[in-house]
CSV table of C-alpha atoms in Angstrom, one decimal:
chain,number,residue,atom,x,y,z
A,1,MET,CA,-10.1,-0.8,28.0
A,2,ILE,CA,-10.9,-1.5,24.5
A,3,ARG,CA,-8.0,-3.3,22.4
A,4,VAL,CA,-7.7,-2.7,18.7
A,5,LEU,CA,-5.0,-4.6,16.4
A,6,PHE,CA,-4.4,-3.6,12.8
A,7,VAL,CA,-2.9,-6.5,10.7
A,8,CYS,CA,-1.2,-6.6,7.3
A,9,LEU,CA,1.2,-8.8,5.8
A,10,GLY,CA,4.7,-7.4,7.0
A,11,ASN,CA,3.7,-4.6,9.6
A,12,ILE,CA,5.8,-1.9,7.8
A,13,CYS,CA,3.0,-0.2,5.6
A,14,ARG,CA,-0.7,-0.5,6.0
A,15,SER,CA,-1.1,-1.7,9.6
A,16,PRO,CA,1.4,0.6,11.3
A,17,MET,CA,-0.2,3.2,8.9
A,18,ALA,CA,-3.7,2.5,10.4
A,19,GLU,CA,-2.3,2.4,14.0
A,20,ALA,CA,-0.9,5.8,13.6
A,21,ILE,CA,-4.0,7.2,12.4
A,22,PHE,CA,-6.4,5.6,14.9
A,23,ARG,CA,-3.9,6.7,17.5
A,24,ASP,CA,-4.4,10.3,16.2
A,25,LEU,CA,-8.2,10.0,16.0
A,26,ILE,CA,-8.2,8.6,19.6
A,27,LYS,CA,-6.0,11.4,21.0
A,28,LYS,CA,-8.2,14.0,19.3
A,29,GLU,CA,-11.4,12.6,20.6
A,30,GLY,CA,-9.9,12.4,24.3
A,31,LEU,CA,-10.3,8.5,24.4
A,32,GLU,CA,-6.8,7.3,25.3
A,33,ASP,CA,-8.0,6.2,28.5
A,34,GLN,CA,-10.4,4.0,26.8
A,35,ILE,CA,-9.0,2.5,23.7
A,36,ILE,CA,-5.6,0.8,23.1
A,37,VAL,CA,-4.0,0.3,19.6
A,38,ASP,CA,-1.4,-1.7,18.3
A,39,SER,CA,-0.4,-3.2,14.8
A,40,ALA,CA,1.1,-6.6,13.6
A,41,GLY,CA,2.2,-8.4,10.5
A,42,LEU,CA,1.5,-12.0,9.8
A,43,GLY,CA,5.2,-12.3,8.3
A,44,SER,CA,8.2,-12.2,10.6
A,45,TRP,CA,10.6,-10.4,7.6
A,46,HIS,CA,10.4,-7.0,9.3
A,47,ILE,CA,10.2,-7.6,13.1
A,48,GLY,CA,12.0,-4.8,14.8
A,49,GLU,CA,11.9,-2.4,12.0
A,50,PRO,CA,10.4,1.2,11.7
A,51,PRO,CA,7.5,1.5,9.1
A,52,HIS,CA,8.3,1.8,5.6
A,53,ARG,CA,9.7,5.3,4.2
A,54,GLY,CA,6.7,5.7,2.3
A,55,THR,CA,4.2,5.3,5.2
A,56,ARG,CA,6.4,7.7,7.4
A,57,GLU,CA,6.6,10.3,4.5
A,58,ILE,CA,2.7,10.2,4.1
A,59,LEU,CA,2.0,10.4,7.8
A,60,LYS,CA,4.3,13.2,8.3
A,61,LYS,CA,2.7,14.9,5.3
A,62,HIS,CA,-0.7,14.7,7.2
A,63,ASP,CA,1.0,15.7,10.4
A,64,ILE,CA,0.4,12.2,12.3
A,65,ALA,CA,3.0,11.0,14.6
A,66,TYR,CA,4.4,7.7,14.0
A,67,ASP,CA,7.2,7.6,16.8
A,68,GLY,CA,7.5,4.3,18.7
A,69,LEU,CA,6.1,2.2,16.0
A,70,VAL,CA,8.4,-0.9,15.4
A,71,ALA,CA,7.1,-4.1,13.5
A,72,ARG,CA,6.0,-7.2,15.3
A,73,GLN,CA,4.8,-10.5,14.2
A,74,PHE,CA,0.9,-11.7,14.7
A,75,ASN,CA,0.6,-14.3,17.3
A,76,VAL,CA,-2.1,-16.6,18.3
A,77,ASN,CA,-2.5,-14.8,21.8
A,78,ASP,CA,-3.5,-11.8,20.0
A,79,LEU,CA,-6.9,-13.5,19.4
A,80,ASP,CA,-7.7,-13.3,23.1
A,81,GLU,CA,-6.1,-10.1,24.1
A,82,PHE,CA,-7.7,-7.7,21.7
A,83,ASP,CA,-11.5,-7.1,21.3
A,84,TYR,CA,-11.0,-6.0,17.5
A,85,ILE,CA,-8.6,-7.5,15.1
A,86,ILE,CA,-8.8,-5.5,11.8
A,87,ALA,CA,-7.1,-6.7,8.7
A,88,MET,CA,-6.3,-5.0,5.6
A,89,ASP,CA,-7.3,-7.6,3.0
A,90,ASN,CA,-8.6,-11.0,2.2
A,91,ALA,CA,-5.4,-12.7,2.5
A,92,ASN,CA,-4.8,-11.3,5.9
A,93,ILE,CA,-8.2,-12.5,7.1
A,94,ALA,CA,-7.1,-16.0,5.7
A,95,GLY,CA,-3.6,-15.9,7.5
A,96,ILE,CA,-5.4,-15.0,10.9
A,97,ASN,CA,-8.1,-17.8,10.5
A,98,ARG,CA,-5.4,-20.2,9.8
A,99,LEU,CA,-4.1,-19.3,13.3
A,100,LYS,CA,-7.6,-18.8,14.8
A,101,ARG,CA,-8.7,-20.9,17.8
A,102,GLU,CA,-12.4,-21.9,18.5
A,103,ASN,CA,-14.2,-18.9,19.9
A,104,PRO,CA,-11.5,-16.2,20.0
A,105,ARG,CA,-12.4,-13.0,22.0
A,106,ALA,CA,-11.7,-10.8,19.1
A,107,ASN,CA,-14.0,-9.6,16.5
A,108,ILE,CA,-12.0,-10.1,13.2
A,109,ALA,CA,-13.0,-8.0,10.4
A,110,LYS,CA,-11.6,-6.1,7.4
A,111,LEU,CA,-11.0,-2.4,7.7
A,112,MET,CA,-13.0,-1.5,4.6
A,113,ASP,CA,-16.0,-3.4,6.2
A,114,PHE,CA,-16.7,-0.5,8.3
A,115,VAL,CA,-16.7,2.1,5.2
A,116,SER,CA,-20.1,2.2,3.7
A,117,ASP,CA,-19.5,4.7,0.9
A,118,THR,CA,-16.6,3.0,-1.1
A,119,THR,CA,-16.4,0.5,-3.8
A,120,GLU,CA,-12.8,-0.8,-2.2
A,121,ASN,CA,-13.3,-3.8,-0.1
A,122,GLU,CA,-9.6,-4.3,0.6
A,123,VAL,CA,-6.7,-1.9,1.3
A,124,PRO,CA,-3.9,-2.7,-1.4
A,125,ASP,CA,-0.4,-3.1,-0.3
A,126,PRO,CA,1.7,-0.1,-1.2
A,127,TYR,CA,5.0,-2.0,-0.6
A,128,TYR,CA,3.8,-3.4,-3.9
A,129,THR,CA,2.0,-0.6,-5.8
A,130,GLY,CA,4.0,2.4,-4.3
A,131,ASN,CA,0.6,4.2,-4.0
A,132,PHE,CA,0.8,5.4,-0.3
A,133,GLU,CA,-1.4,8.4,-1.1
A,134,LEU,CA,-4.5,5.8,-2.0
A,135,VAL,CA,-3.5,3.6,0.8
A,136,TYR,CA,-3.6,6.5,3.4
A,137,GLU,CA,-7.1,7.6,2.0
A,138,LEU,CA,-8.8,4.2,2.4
A,139,VAL,CA,-7.0,3.7,5.8
A,140,SER,CA,-8.1,7.0,7.1
A,141,ALA,CA,-11.6,6.4,5.9
A,142,GLY,CA,-11.6,3.2,7.6
A,143,CYS,CA,-10.2,4.2,10.8
A,144,HIS,CA,-12.8,7.1,11.1
A,145,ALA,CA,-15.6,4.4,10.3
A,146,LEU,CA,-14.3,1.8,12.8
A,147,LEU,CA,-14.0,4.4,15.4
A,148,GLU,CA,-17.7,5.5,15.1
A,149,HIS,CA,-18.5,1.8,15.2
A,150,ILE,CA,-16.6,1.1,18.2
A,151,LYS,CA,-18.0,4.1,19.9
A,152,ASN,CA,-21.5,3.1,19.0
A,153,GLU,CA,-21.1,-0.3,19.9
A,154,LYS,CA,-19.7,0.3,23.2
A,155,GLY,CA,-21.6,3.2,24.2
A,156,ILE,CA,-18.7,5.6,23.9
A,157,THR,CA,-19.6,9.4,23.8
């Protein structure tokens, strides 16, 4: 199994949105038996909470299921339990790197690193901006590109 973890600050906006979109893509491509996806936040403020109302609304608008998503905190063991740890911005990368042990199993990258046709290099936090539509567009593009990357890298057809 290939294990993918999306990480943002609180695990109620961007990373659960990415988890839901990526799950939807995996399901549509029939890859549920090959790829597992999860999400986590660097902070502990929202542990146990569902995704933010704005995240739920934008996912519902695009007919993407989000049931069962509950915020959890990123922990150092995630570095060895996941193949890919995908952060939303540079601050998330810095937070992950503060916890990083030498030679973690996971490949650590930003989601927008996989999108070639954009000027955006981070996914802004809609908790502060309120722009869930822009975040959805960026996360969706990133998830599509990430899935193609994983399929190519792992030889999945």
